[in-house]
PDB file of C-alpha atoms in Angstrom:
ATOM      1  CA  GLN A   1     109.832  57.029  57.579  1.00  0.00           C
ATOM      2  CA  GLN A   2     107.453  56.076  60.491  1.00  0.00           C
ATOM      3  CA  GLN A   3     106.611  52.648  59.371  1.00  0.00           C
ATOM      4  CA  VAL A   4     107.381  49.408  60.503  1.00  0.00           C
ATOM      5  CA  LYS A   5     106.976  46.376  58.205  1.00  0.00           C
ATOM      6  CA  GLN A   6     106.180  43.097  59.710  1.00  0.00           C
ATOM      7  CA  SER A   7     106.566  39.751  57.986  1.00  0.00           C
ATOM      8  CA  PRO A   8     104.875  37.133  57.991  1.00  0.00           C
ATOM      9  CA  GLN A   9     100.977  38.145  58.106  1.00  0.00           C
ATOM     10  CA  SER A  10     100.422  34.599  59.329  1.00  0.00           C
ATOM     11  CA  LEU A  11     102.429  31.527  60.417  1.00  0.00           C
ATOM     12  CA  ILE A  12     101.791  28.048  61.130  1.00  0.00           C
ATOM     13  CA  VAL A  13     104.257  25.798  62.992  1.00  0.00           C
ATOM     14  CA  GLN A  14     104.383  22.283  65.061  1.00  0.00           C
ATOM     15  CA  LYS A  15     104.520  22.235  68.258  1.00  0.00           C
ATOM     16  CA  GLY A  16     108.359  22.274  69.041  1.00  0.00           C
ATOM     17  CA  GLY A  17     109.317  24.462  65.872  1.00  0.00           C
ATOM     18  CA  ILE A  18     111.015  27.856  65.964  1.00  0.00           C
ATOM     19  CA  PRO A  19     108.633  30.517  64.530  1.00  0.00           C
ATOM     20  CA  ILE A  20     110.383  33.403  63.039  1.00  0.00           C
ATOM     21  CA  ILE A  21     108.850  36.985  62.251  1.00  0.00           C
ATOM     22  CA  ASN A  22     110.775  39.815  60.806  1.00  0.00           C
ATOM     23  CA  CYS A  23     110.246  43.649  61.013  1.00  0.00           C
ATOM     24  CA  ALA A  24     112.110  46.490  59.517  1.00  0.00           C
ATOM     25  CA  TYR A  25     112.368  50.129  59.600  1.00  0.00           C
ATOM     26  CA  GLU A  26     113.415  52.966  58.289  1.00  0.00           C
ATOM     27  CA  ASN A  27     113.506  55.883  60.954  1.00  0.00           C
ATOM     28  CA  THR A  28     117.245  55.826  62.548  1.00  0.00           C
ATOM     29  CA  ALA A  29     116.063  58.156  65.275  1.00  0.00           C
ATOM     30  CA  PHE A  30     114.119  54.815  66.825  1.00  0.00           C
ATOM     31  CA  ASP A  31     115.911  53.115  69.736  1.00  0.00           C
ATOM     32  CA  TYR A  32     113.736  51.225  71.381  1.00  0.00           C
ATOM     33  CA  PHE A  33     112.304  47.975  70.053  1.00  0.00           C
ATOM     34  CA  PRO A  34     109.480  45.871  71.848  1.00  0.00           C
ATOM     35  CA  TRP A  35     107.484  42.682  70.819  1.00  0.00           C
ATOM     36  CA  TYR A  36     104.209  42.350  71.808  1.00  0.00           C
ATOM     37  CA  GLN A  37     101.954  39.113  72.283  1.00  0.00           C
ATOM     38  CA  GLN A  38      98.407  39.742  71.976  1.00  0.00           C
ATOM     39  CA  PHE A  39      95.154  36.909  72.691  1.00  0.00           C
ATOM     40  CA  PRO A  40      92.165  37.743  71.402  1.00  0.00           C
ATOM     41  CA  GLY A  41      89.993  40.530  73.063  1.00  0.00           C
ATOM     42  CA  LYS A  42      92.722  41.062  75.410  1.00  0.00           C
ATOM     43  CA  GLY A  43      95.595  44.308  75.263  1.00  0.00           C
ATOM     44  CA  PRO A  44      99.055  43.517  73.998  1.00  0.00           C
ATOM     45  CA  ALA A  45     101.267  42.049  76.562  1.00  0.00           C
ATOM     46  CA  LEU A  46     105.330  42.906  76.511  1.00  0.00           C
ATOM     47  CA  LEU A  47     106.929  39.908  75.448  1.00  0.00           C
ATOM     48  CA  ILE A  48     110.982  41.420  75.404  1.00  0.00           C
ATOM     49  CA  ALA A  49     112.236  44.501  73.890  1.00  0.00           C
ATOM     50  CA  ILE A  50     116.012  45.491  72.691  1.00  0.00           C
ATOM     51  CA  ARG A  51     118.143  48.782  72.180  1.00  0.00           C
ATOM     52  CA  PRO A  52     120.071  49.006  69.216  1.00  0.00           C
ATOM     53  CA  ASP A  53     123.367  48.757  70.895  1.00  0.00           C
ATOM     54  CA  VAL A  54     123.276  44.873  71.104  1.00  0.00           C
ATOM     55  CA  SER A  55     122.570  42.330  68.057  1.00  0.00           C
ATOM     56  CA  GLU A  56     120.863  39.441  70.444  1.00  0.00           C
ATOM     57  CA  LYS A  57     118.556  39.422  73.622  1.00  0.00           C
ATOM     58  CA  LYS A  58     117.062  36.222  75.297  1.00  0.00           C
ATOM     59  CA  GLU A  59     114.382  35.917  77.877  1.00  0.00           C
ATOM     60  CA  GLY A  60     113.163  32.184  78.351  1.00  0.00           C
ATOM     61  CA  ARG A  61     111.952  31.216  75.078  1.00  0.00           C
ATOM     62  CA  PHE A  62     112.188  34.462  73.127  1.00  0.00           C
ATOM     63  CA  THR A  63     115.028  35.633  71.445  1.00  0.00           C
ATOM     64  CA  ILE A  64     115.238  39.141  69.509  1.00  0.00           C
ATOM     65  CA  SER A  65     117.692  39.280  67.006  1.00  0.00           C
ATOM     66  CA  PHE A  66     118.963  42.893  65.788  1.00  0.00           C
ATOM     67  CA  ASN A  67     120.691  44.226  62.688  1.00  0.00           C
ATOM     68  CA  LYS A  68     121.284  47.873  62.873  1.00  0.00           C
ATOM     69  CA  SER A  69     123.037  48.229  59.514  1.00  0.00           C
ATOM     70  CA  ALA A  70     120.045  46.359  57.831  1.00  0.00           C
ATOM     71  CA  LYS A  71     117.467  48.239  59.880  1.00  0.00           C
ATOM     72  CA  GLN A  72     116.093  44.876  60.932  1.00  0.00           C
ATOM     73  CA  PHE A  73     115.240  42.769  63.749  1.00  0.00           C
ATOM     74  CA  SER A  74     113.231  39.639  64.313  1.00  0.00           C
ATOM     75  CA  LEU A  75     111.429  37.378  66.989  1.00  0.00           C
ATOM     76  CA  HIS A  76     112.347  34.038  67.370  1.00  0.00           C
ATOM     77  CA  ILE A  77     110.406  31.442  69.626  1.00  0.00           C
ATOM     78  CA  MET A  78     112.156  28.447  70.757  1.00  0.00           C
ATOM     79  CA  ASP A  79     110.352  25.102  71.501  1.00  0.00           C
ATOM     80  CA  SER A  80     106.794  26.784  70.652  1.00  0.00           C
ATOM     81  CA  GLN A  81     103.694  25.666  72.383  1.00  0.00           C
ATOM     82  CA  PRO A  82      99.954  25.694  71.531  1.00  0.00           C
ATOM     83  CA  GLY A  83      99.746  28.298  74.181  1.00  0.00           C
ATOM     84  CA  ASP A  84     101.783  30.498  72.106  1.00  0.00           C
ATOM     85  CA  SER A  85      99.159  30.811  69.387  1.00  0.00           C
ATOM     86  CA  ALA A  86      98.535  34.443  69.333  1.00  0.00           C
ATOM     87  CA  THR A  87      99.201  37.546  67.016  1.00  0.00           C
ATOM     88  CA  TYR A  88     102.823  39.337  67.398  1.00  0.00           C
ATOM     89  CA  PHE A  89     103.502  42.723  66.812  1.00  0.00           C
ATOM     90  CA  CYS A  90     106.648  44.483  66.585  1.00  0.00           C
ATOM     91  CA  ALA A  91     107.402  47.950  67.336  1.00  0.00           C
ATOM     92  CA  ALA A  92     109.468  50.822  67.518  1.00  0.00           C
ATOM     93  CA  THR A  93     109.784  54.026  69.187  1.00  0.00           C
ATOM     94  CA  SER A  94     112.168  56.665  70.300  1.00  0.00           C
ATOM     95  CA  ASN A  95     112.151  58.708  73.588  1.00  0.00           C
ATOM     96  CA  THR A  96     108.967  60.052  73.066  1.00  0.00           C
ATOM     97  CA  GLY A  97     107.380  57.200  73.737  1.00  0.00           C
ATOM     98  CA  LYS A  98     105.170  57.071  70.270  1.00  0.00           C
ATOM     99  CA  LEU A  99     104.917  53.255  69.650  1.00  0.00           C
ATOM    100  CA  ILE A 100     104.898  52.617  66.187  1.00  0.00           C
ATOM    101  CA  PHE A 101     103.558  49.142  65.560  1.00  0.00           C
ATOM    102  CA  GLY A 102     104.064  46.635  62.623  1.00  0.00           C
ATOM    103  CA  GLN A 103     101.049  44.874  60.923  1.00  0.00           C
ATOM    104  CA  GLY A 104     101.031  42.075  63.448  1.00  0.00           C
ATOM    105  CA  THR A 105     101.735  38.364  62.706  1.00  0.00           C
ATOM    106  CA  THR A 106      99.180  35.361  63.613  1.00  0.00           C
ATOM    107  CA  LEU A 107     100.996  32.522  64.599  1.00  0.00           C
ATOM    108  CA  GLN A 108      99.318  29.423  65.054  1.00  0.00           C
ATOM    109  CA  VAL A 109     101.070  26.111  66.888  1.00  0.00           C
ATOM    110  CA  LYS A 110      99.447  23.109  66.076  1.00  0.00           C
ATOM    111  CA  PRO A 111      99.678  20.065  68.798  1.00  0.00           C
TER     112      PRO A 111
ATOM    113  CA  GLY B   1     104.768  44.317  86.561  1.00  0.00           C
ATOM    114  CA  ALA B   2     102.644  47.271  86.353  1.00  0.00           C
ATOM    115  CA  VAL B   3      99.013  46.977  86.196  1.00  0.00           C
ATOM    116  CA  VAL B   4      96.703  49.239  83.946  1.00  0.00           C
ATOM    117  CA  SER B   5      93.217  48.510  83.974  1.00  0.00           C
ATOM    118  CA  GLN B   6      90.080  49.728  81.998  1.00  0.00           C
ATOM    119  CA  HIS B   7      86.731  50.409  82.367  1.00  0.00           C
ATOM    120  CA  PRO B   8      84.417  49.328  81.035  1.00  0.00           C
ATOM    121  CA  SER B   9      85.773  46.205  79.218  1.00  0.00           C
ATOM    122  CA  ARG B  10      82.755  46.300  76.678  1.00  0.00           C
ATOM    123  CA  VAL B  11      80.292  49.202  75.974  1.00  0.00           C
ATOM    124  CA  ILE B  12      77.196  49.466  73.506  1.00  0.00           C
ATOM    125  CA  CYS B  13      75.698  52.719  72.931  1.00  0.00           C
ATOM    126  CA  LYS B  14      73.588  54.267  70.253  1.00  0.00           C
ATOM    127  CA  SER B  15      74.568  56.225  67.515  1.00  0.00           C
ATOM    128  CA  GLY B  16      74.747  60.343  68.818  1.00  0.00           C
ATOM    129  CA  THR B  17      75.460  59.413  72.110  1.00  0.00           C
ATOM    130  CA  SER B  18      78.649  59.817  73.642  1.00  0.00           C
ATOM    131  CA  VAL B  19      80.707  57.190  76.089  1.00  0.00           C
ATOM    132  CA  LYS B  20      83.525  57.657  78.511  1.00  0.00           C
ATOM    133  CA  ILE B  21      86.248  54.968  78.538  1.00  0.00           C
ATOM    134  CA  GLU B  22      88.627  55.319  81.959  1.00  0.00           C
ATOM    135  CA  CYS B  23      92.134  53.975  81.915  1.00  0.00           C
ATOM    136  CA  ARG B  24      93.960  53.784  85.336  1.00  0.00           C
ATOM    137  CA  SER B  25      97.453  53.028  86.731  1.00  0.00           C
ATOM    138  CA  LEU B  26      96.920  50.577  89.865  1.00  0.00           C
ATOM    139  CA  ASP B  27     100.381  50.191  91.224  1.00  0.00           C
ATOM    140  CA  PHE B  28     102.515  53.123  89.667  1.00  0.00           C
ATOM    141  CA  GLN B  29     102.046  56.908  88.536  1.00  0.00           C
ATOM    142  CA  ALA B  30     101.736  57.190  85.022  1.00  0.00           C
ATOM    143  CA  THR B  31     103.069  60.666  83.723  1.00  0.00           C
ATOM    144  CA  THR B  32     102.249  59.839  80.126  1.00  0.00           C
ATOM    145  CA  MET B  33      98.989  57.676  78.929  1.00  0.00           C
ATOM    146  CA  PHE B  34      98.733  57.246  75.315  1.00  0.00           C
ATOM    147  CA  TRP B  35      95.571  56.063  73.807  1.00  0.00           C
ATOM    148  CA  TYR B  36      95.430  53.284  70.616  1.00  0.00           C
ATOM    149  CA  ARG B  37      92.554  52.174  68.561  1.00  0.00           C
ATOM    150  CA  GLN B  38      92.559  48.562  66.811  1.00  0.00           C
ATOM    151  CA  PHE B  39      89.731  47.526  64.076  1.00  0.00           C
ATOM    152  CA  PRO B  40      89.596  44.070  63.618  1.00  0.00           C
ATOM    153  CA  LYS B  41      92.576  41.855  62.551  1.00  0.00           C
ATOM    154  CA  GLN B  42      94.894  44.983  62.351  1.00  0.00           C
ATOM    155  CA  SER B  43      97.356  46.645  64.209  1.00  0.00           C
ATOM    156  CA  LEU B  44      97.047  49.311  66.977  1.00  0.00           C
ATOM    157  CA  MET B  45      96.931  52.958  66.079  1.00  0.00           C
ATOM    158  CA  LEU B  46      98.095  55.704  68.169  1.00  0.00           C
ATOM    159  CA  MET B  47      95.259  58.197  68.718  1.00  0.00           C
ATOM    160  CA  ALA B  48      96.937  60.490  71.158  1.00  0.00           C
ATOM    161  CA  THR B  49      99.484  61.117  74.149  1.00  0.00           C
ATOM    162  CA  SER B  50      98.398  62.698  77.342  1.00  0.00           C
ATOM    163  CA  ASN B  51     100.613  64.015  79.938  1.00  0.00           C
ATOM    164  CA  GLU B  52      99.165  64.674  83.320  1.00  0.00           C
ATOM    165  CA  GLY B  53      97.688  68.288  83.865  1.00  0.00           C
ATOM    166  CA  SER B  54      98.325  69.099  79.858  1.00  0.00           C
ATOM    167  CA  LYS B  55      96.076  68.949  76.871  1.00  0.00           C
ATOM    168  CA  ALA B  56      96.789  65.942  74.807  1.00  0.00           C
ATOM    169  CA  THR B  57      98.507  65.745  71.924  1.00  0.00           C
ATOM    170  CA  TYR B  58      96.616  64.064  68.943  1.00  0.00           C
ATOM    171  CA  GLU B  59      97.973  62.253  66.054  1.00  0.00           C
ATOM    172  CA  GLN B  60      97.384  63.359  62.446  1.00  0.00           C
ATOM    173  CA  GLY B  61      93.851  62.560  61.222  1.00  0.00           C
ATOM    174  CA  VAL B  62      92.358  62.146  64.794  1.00  0.00           C
ATOM    175  CA  GLU B  63      89.497  64.685  65.656  1.00  0.00           C
ATOM    176  CA  LYS B  64      90.171  66.003  69.020  1.00  0.00           C
ATOM    177  CA  ASP B  65      86.775  67.716  69.583  1.00  0.00           C
ATOM    178  CA  LYS B  66      85.340  63.836  68.544  1.00  0.00           C
ATOM    179  CA  PHE B  67      87.934  62.054  71.133  1.00  0.00           C
ATOM    180  CA  LEU B  68      88.273  64.019  74.369  1.00  0.00           C
ATOM    181  CA  ILE B  69      91.078  63.114  76.422  1.00  0.00           C
ATOM    182  CA  ASN B  70      91.590  63.904  79.947  1.00  0.00           C
ATOM    183  CA  HIS B  71      94.501  63.338  82.444  1.00  0.00           C
ATOM    184  CA  ALA B  72      93.732  65.090  85.781  1.00  0.00           C
ATOM    185  CA  SER B  73      95.531  62.784  87.751  1.00  0.00           C
ATOM    186  CA  LEU B  74      98.784  60.693  87.838  1.00  0.00           C
ATOM    187  CA  THR B  75      96.596  57.664  87.834  1.00  0.00           C
ATOM    188  CA  LEU B  76      93.349  58.194  85.518  1.00  0.00           C
ATOM    189  CA  SER B  77      92.939  59.123  82.045  1.00  0.00           C
ATOM    190  CA  THR B  78      89.771  59.288  80.385  1.00  0.00           C
ATOM    191  CA  LEU B  79      88.629  59.380  76.867  1.00  0.00           C
ATOM    192  CA  THR B  80      85.341  60.310  75.629  1.00  0.00           C
ATOM    193  CA  VAL B  81      84.005  59.573  72.047  1.00  0.00           C
ATOM    194  CA  THR B  82      81.277  62.242  71.489  1.00  0.00           C
ATOM    195  CA  SER B  83      78.619  61.958  68.976  1.00  0.00           C
ATOM    196  CA  ALA B  84      79.572  58.176  68.393  1.00  0.00           C
ATOM    197  CA  HIS B  85      78.760  56.819  65.116  1.00  0.00           C
ATOM    198  CA  PRO B  86      78.882  53.578  63.996  1.00  0.00           C
ATOM    199  CA  GLU B  87      82.306  53.933  62.337  1.00  0.00           C
ATOM    200  CA  ASP B  88      83.698  54.567  65.694  1.00  0.00           C
ATOM    201  CA  SER B  89      82.977  50.919  66.823  1.00  0.00           C
ATOM    202  CA  SER B  90      86.514  49.505  67.621  1.00  0.00           C
ATOM    203  CA  PHE B  91      88.664  48.195  70.440  1.00  0.00           C
ATOM    204  CA  TYR B  92      90.191  51.332  72.313  1.00  0.00           C
ATOM    205  CA  ILE B  93      93.195  50.360  74.177  1.00  0.00           C
ATOM    206  CA  CYS B  94      95.275  52.894  76.489  1.00  0.00           C
ATOM    207  CA  SER B  95      98.908  52.396  77.785  1.00  0.00           C
ATOM    208  CA  ALA B  96     100.704  54.264  80.443  1.00  0.00           C
ATOM    209  CA  ARG B  97     104.238  55.079  81.122  1.00  0.00           C
ATOM    210  CA  GLY B  98     106.019  56.232  84.381  1.00  0.00           C
ATOM    211  CA  ALA B  99     108.009  58.840  85.273  1.00  0.00           C
ATOM    212  CA  GLY B 100     111.225  56.740  85.307  1.00  0.00           C
ATOM    213  CA  ASP B 101     111.444  54.913  81.995  1.00  0.00           C
ATOM    214  CA  ALA B 102     111.315  56.740  78.711  1.00  0.00           C
ATOM    215  CA  TYR B 103     110.560  53.603  76.802  1.00  0.00           C
ATOM    216  CA  GLU B 104     108.452  50.791  78.465  1.00  0.00           C
ATOM    217  CA  GLN B 105     104.672  51.562  78.492  1.00  0.00           C
ATOM    218  CA  TYR B 106     101.891  49.096  80.030  1.00  0.00           C
ATOM    219  CA  PHE B 107      99.013  48.370  78.257  1.00  0.00           C
ATOM    220  CA  GLY B 108      95.373  48.184  79.690  1.00  0.00           C
ATOM    221  CA  PRO B 109      92.788  45.010  78.467  1.00  0.00           C
ATOM    222  CA  GLY B 110      91.252  47.263  75.877  1.00  0.00           C
ATOM    223  CA  THR B 111      87.401  48.638  75.786  1.00  0.00           C
ATOM    224  CA  ARG B 112      84.909  47.112  72.961  1.00  0.00           C
ATOM    225  CA  LEU B 113      82.947  50.081  71.802  1.00  0.00           C
ATOM    226  CA  THR B 114      80.208  49.146  69.468  1.00  0.00           C
ATOM    227  CA  VAL B 115      77.760  51.940  68.072  1.00  0.00           C
ATOM    228  CA  THR B 116      74.394  50.751  67.150  1.00  0.00           C
TER     229      THR B 116
END
């Protein structure tokens, strides 16, 4: 019930491509869904987050799509760049603040 | 955005000794701080939640006598790994949440602990 399942585990795209990372959750009490970017040896940084009352949110080149009925959400990175190469984590939480993280996706953007 | 720092960034200690990691919110008051552990190529696992002035709440399977957490002020929380063993070697990351937002957490840069 507390799990957040993330796929794929790794992803390779060419520069300019649109990598898509998917997450699924079970707990309907979750009402905040952030995405984090983590570089090796660093802490995670918040990219973008969504609440379940909207189906899509865009911030710069990052877009979250949210499907409440399917309990799924995904991250799209438009015009991906080599500097976007990192590990991406989805997460979910309720107002307890306890973040439940997905397993992570290692993205490589080739020049 | 809000800034959270951790000190030290790296620490090496001998088996059986204790090590303290500090987490500070630099430009906001953190009513709640969270401590996570991350093993290589794995996800972050929540260890405990601490509210300022209260005892920490530990996740299932985390030994509270081994991982001592203190949140004595609105800008500082500490994690002490007592009687460290090689299996405690990991990347420890804290996050902080302010009073005004129930959801958004700001993460520190992490502390790499190596126990020899």
